[in-house]
Short mmCIF file of C-alpha atoms in Angstrom, two decimals:
data_model
loop_
_atom_site.label_atom_id
_atom_site.label_comp_id
_atom_site.label_asym_id
_atom_site.label_seq_id
_atom_site.Cartn_x
_atom_site.Cartn_y
_atom_site.Cartn_z
CA UNK A 843 -98.16 109.30 -142.79
CA UNK A 844 -97.85 105.65 -140.82
CA UNK A 845 -98.46 106.42 -137.21
CA UNK A 846 -94.99 106.05 -135.49
CA UNK A 847 -96.40 104.01 -131.72
CA UNK A 848 -92.21 104.01 -130.50
CA UNK A 849 -92.10 107.32 -131.12
CA UNK A 850 -95.70 108.06 -128.53
CA UNK A 851 -93.99 105.55 -126.10
CA UNK A 852 -90.63 107.69 -126.39
CA UNK A 853 -92.38 111.08 -125.81
CA UNK A 854 -95.26 109.77 -122.96
CA UNK A 855 -92.00 108.38 -121.39
CA UNK A 856 -90.20 112.07 -121.50
CA UNK A 857 -93.27 113.63 -120.09
CA UNK A 858 -94.12 111.38 -116.97
CA UNK A 859 -96.59 109.05 -119.53
CA UNK A 860 -99.06 112.34 -120.68
CA UNK A 861 -98.98 113.34 -124.51
CA UNK A 862 -101.48 115.63 -126.34
CA UNK A 863 -103.78 114.29 -128.87
CA UNK A 864 -102.41 116.91 -130.59
CA UNK A 865 -98.86 115.33 -130.13
CA UNK A 866 -100.34 112.34 -131.45
CA UNK A 867 -101.70 113.31 -134.41
CA UNK A 868 -98.20 115.32 -135.51
CA UNK A 869 -96.80 111.65 -134.70
CA UNK A 870 -99.66 110.31 -137.25
CA UNK A 871 -101.98 108.84 -135.08
CA UNK A 872 -105.18 109.61 -136.01
CA UNK A 873 -108.83 109.44 -133.04
CA UNK A 874 -109.20 106.19 -133.93
CA UNK A 875 -105.87 105.14 -134.07
CA UNK A 876 -105.80 107.52 -130.21
CA UNK A 877 -109.26 105.33 -129.56
CA UNK A 878 -107.78 101.72 -129.62
CA UNK A 879 -104.61 102.02 -127.06
CA UNK A 880 -107.46 103.56 -125.12
CA UNK A 881 -109.46 100.30 -125.63
CA UNK A 882 -106.24 98.07 -125.65
CA UNK A 883 -104.63 98.31 -122.59
CA UNK A 884 -101.41 100.81 -121.24
CA UNK A 885 -103.43 103.80 -122.70
CA UNK A 886 -105.85 105.97 -120.02
CA UNK A 887 -107.82 108.94 -120.66
CA UNK A 888 -106.90 111.73 -118.40
CA UNK A 889 -109.18 114.61 -119.06
CA UNK A 890 -109.81 115.47 -122.83
CA UNK A 891 -106.95 115.64 -125.21
CA UNK A 892 -104.17 114.58 -122.65
CA UNK A 893 -104.14 110.35 -122.57
CA UNK A 894 -101.33 108.51 -120.81
CA UNK A 895 -99.20 105.43 -120.77
CA UNK A 896 -100.04 103.86 -117.30
CA UNK A 897 -97.20 101.97 -116.90
CA UNK A 898 -95.34 104.74 -116.31
CA UNK A 899 -94.52 105.52 -112.47
CA UNK A 900 -97.19 108.41 -110.62
CA UNK A 901 -95.13 110.61 -108.75
CA UNK A 902 -96.05 114.20 -106.93
CA UNK A 903 -94.54 115.94 -110.13
CA UNK A 904 -98.05 114.63 -112.21
CA UNK A 905 -100.17 117.29 -111.57
CA UNK A 906 -97.33 119.64 -113.12
CA UNK A 907 -96.97 117.47 -115.47
CA UNK A 908 -99.82 116.55 -117.18
CA UNK A 909 -100.34 120.37 -117.18
CA UNK A 910 -97.86 121.91 -118.28
CA UNK A 911 -98.08 118.86 -121.48
CA UNK A 912 -101.93 120.16 -121.95
CA UNK A 913 -100.97 123.47 -122.17
CA UNK A 914 -97.86 122.49 -124.97
CA UNK A 915 -95.35 125.33 -124.12
CA UNK A 916 -98.67 128.37 -123.98
CA UNK A 917 -97.85 128.65 -120.27
CA UNK A 918 -95.18 127.94 -117.60
CA UNK A 919 -96.08 127.16 -113.91
CA UNK A 920 -95.45 129.73 -111.93
CA UNK A 921 -96.66 131.47 -108.93
CA UNK A 922 -97.10 130.04 -105.35
CA UNK A 923 -96.89 126.63 -107.39
CA UNK A 924 -93.71 127.51 -108.88
CA UNK A 925 -92.10 128.49 -104.87
CA UNK A 926 -93.71 125.51 -104.31
CA UNK A 927 -91.61 123.69 -106.48
CA UNK A 928 -88.23 125.65 -106.12
CA UNK A 929 -88.43 124.67 -101.95
CA UNK A 930 -89.46 128.70 -101.45
CA UNK A 931 -91.41 129.02 -98.38
CA UNK A 932 -94.30 126.33 -97.08
CA UNK A 933 -97.34 127.64 -99.77
CA UNK A 934 -99.15 125.05 -99.74
CA UNK A 935 -101.33 126.45 -102.46
CA UNK A 936 -104.68 125.32 -103.26
CA UNK A 937 -104.51 125.91 -106.90
CA UNK A 938 -101.15 125.07 -109.83
CA UNK A 939 -100.34 128.60 -110.56
CA UNK A 940 -99.49 129.23 -114.57
CA UNK A 941 -98.79 132.18 -116.25
CA UNK A 942 -99.76 132.49 -119.49
CA UNK A 943 -99.80 135.24 -122.72
CA UNK A 944 -102.54 134.34 -124.49
CA UNK A 945 -106.22 134.54 -123.11
CA UNK A 946 -106.71 130.86 -122.20
CA UNK A 947 -110.31 129.02 -120.44
CA UNK A 948 -109.16 127.01 -117.41
CA UNK A 949 -109.61 123.71 -118.27
CA UNK A 950 -110.84 122.27 -114.66
CA UNK A 951 -111.08 124.31 -111.06
CA UNK A 952 -107.61 123.95 -109.50
CA UNK A 953 -105.88 126.12 -111.65
CA UNK A 954 -105.34 129.51 -111.18
CA UNK A 955 -104.36 130.97 -114.69
CA UNK A 956 -102.21 134.23 -114.71
CA UNK A 957 -102.12 136.55 -117.99
CA UNK A 958 -98.56 138.06 -118.32
CA UNK A 959 -95.87 138.02 -120.51
CA UNK A 960 -92.04 135.83 -119.59
CA UNK A 961 -88.74 136.15 -121.27
CA UNK A 962 -87.07 133.05 -121.75
CA UNK A 963 -84.55 133.86 -118.83
CA UNK A 964 -87.92 134.06 -116.75
CA UNK A 965 -88.28 130.68 -117.38
CA UNK A 966 -86.35 127.23 -116.78
CA UNK A 967 -87.51 123.49 -117.80
CA UNK A 968 -87.07 120.74 -115.60
CA UNK A 969 -87.97 117.14 -117.86
CA UNK A 970 -91.49 117.98 -118.81
CA UNK A 971 -91.89 120.77 -116.18
CA UNK A 972 -91.11 124.63 -117.78
CA UNK A 973 -92.03 127.35 -114.52
CA UNK A 974 -90.30 130.40 -113.75
CA UNK A 975 -86.92 130.75 -112.17
CA UNK A 976 -86.23 131.74 -108.95
CA UNK A 977 -86.13 135.07 -109.29
CA UNK A 978 -88.83 135.64 -111.44
CA UNK A 979 -91.55 133.20 -109.02
CA UNK A 980 -90.11 135.91 -105.55
CA UNK A 981 -91.41 138.39 -107.94
CA UNK A 982 -94.73 137.80 -109.24
CA UNK A 983 -96.20 136.37 -104.79
CA UNK A 984 -94.40 139.93 -103.74
CA UNK A 985 -96.98 141.03 -106.91
CA UNK A 986 -99.18 139.36 -105.44
CA UNK A 987 -101.12 139.11 -102.34
CA UNK A 988 -98.41 137.13 -100.42
CA UNK A 989 -97.73 138.62 -96.86
CA UNK A 990 -94.56 140.42 -95.56
CA UNK A 991 -93.82 137.49 -93.63
CA UNK A 992 -94.22 135.14 -95.86
CA UNK A 993 -92.50 136.26 -98.80
CA UNK A 994 -90.28 136.61 -96.05
CA UNK A 995 -89.38 132.96 -95.40
CA UNK A 996 -89.67 132.81 -99.34
CA UNK A 997 -86.47 135.13 -99.89
CA UNK A 998 -85.01 133.58 -97.13
CA UNK A 999 -85.12 130.35 -97.82
CA UNK A 1000 -84.28 130.54 -101.24
CA UNK A 1001 -81.03 131.66 -100.29
CA UNK A 1002 -80.05 129.29 -97.66
CA UNK A 1003 -80.73 126.30 -99.74
CA UNK A 1004 -79.23 128.52 -102.96
CA UNK A 1005 -82.34 128.48 -105.29
CA UNK A 1006 -81.84 132.00 -104.82
CA UNK A 1007 -78.34 134.23 -104.70
CA UNK A 1008 -79.00 137.61 -102.82
CA UNK A 1009 -77.98 140.07 -105.30
CA UNK A 1010 -78.88 138.84 -108.28
CA UNK A 1011 -82.32 138.96 -106.68
CA UNK A 1012 -81.70 142.82 -105.20
CA UNK A 1013 -80.58 143.93 -108.81
CA UNK A 1014 -83.92 142.43 -110.66
CA UNK A 1015 -85.94 144.96 -108.39
CA UNK A 1016 -84.92 147.82 -110.81
CA UNK A 1017 -87.27 146.64 -113.45
CA UNK A 1018 -89.82 145.76 -110.84
CA UNK A 1019 -92.51 147.98 -109.79
CA UNK A 1020 -91.76 150.08 -106.80
CA UNK A 1021 -94.38 148.17 -104.44
CA UNK A 1022 -92.31 144.88 -105.39
CA UNK A 1023 -88.42 146.05 -105.20
CA UNK A 1024 -89.83 147.68 -101.38
CA UNK A 1025 -91.02 144.63 -100.51
CA UNK A 1026 -88.54 142.51 -101.75
CA UNK A 1027 -85.77 144.81 -100.38
CA UNK A 1028 -87.31 144.43 -97.44
CA UNK A 1029 -87.69 140.20 -97.08
CA UNK A 1030 -83.43 140.74 -97.89
CA UNK A 1031 -83.20 143.49 -95.11
CA UNK A 1032 -85.03 140.93 -92.46
CA UNK A 1033 -82.91 138.07 -93.89
CA UNK A 1034 -79.55 139.69 -93.41
CA UNK A 1035 -78.70 139.14 -96.81
CA UNK A 1036 -78.19 143.00 -98.28
#
């Protein structure tokens, strides 16, 4: 199979400039072809198993796009990071949070990996970034160690900006652990959403 450089560039443009070496291989590029691209100019090495088209404009979403590309669909932006991307609260997470079904070692210290099974209905895709829905995000952070005050803020922001529907969030508590349901209901009551 001859290398498809045009398809490689189109793929990079859809993924904020990033391409995983496995993706390049599927387009007919060998390790030698990738090394030539890296030496010749417009491509740069970003981390093992990933490279980037340097001419693509950098954005605040690059780190999310980078790791979504690296994980190749095996992990989803979740918890505090998903809340940040949805505009829910002011959590300012120290780590990039991802949920994954399979045990994967975090390839970088800046990543926090959560092991859980996500249904397709728990996720949405925004460009190259796969993340949990606002409802699933609230349930995930409510199950973690977030304070009730911060959870109240997350829910309040989500309802105020239209990213959360109070009734949908309330109904989602039917399938949640009891302590999670109680915390989410308290947040809804605190925001006069119930």
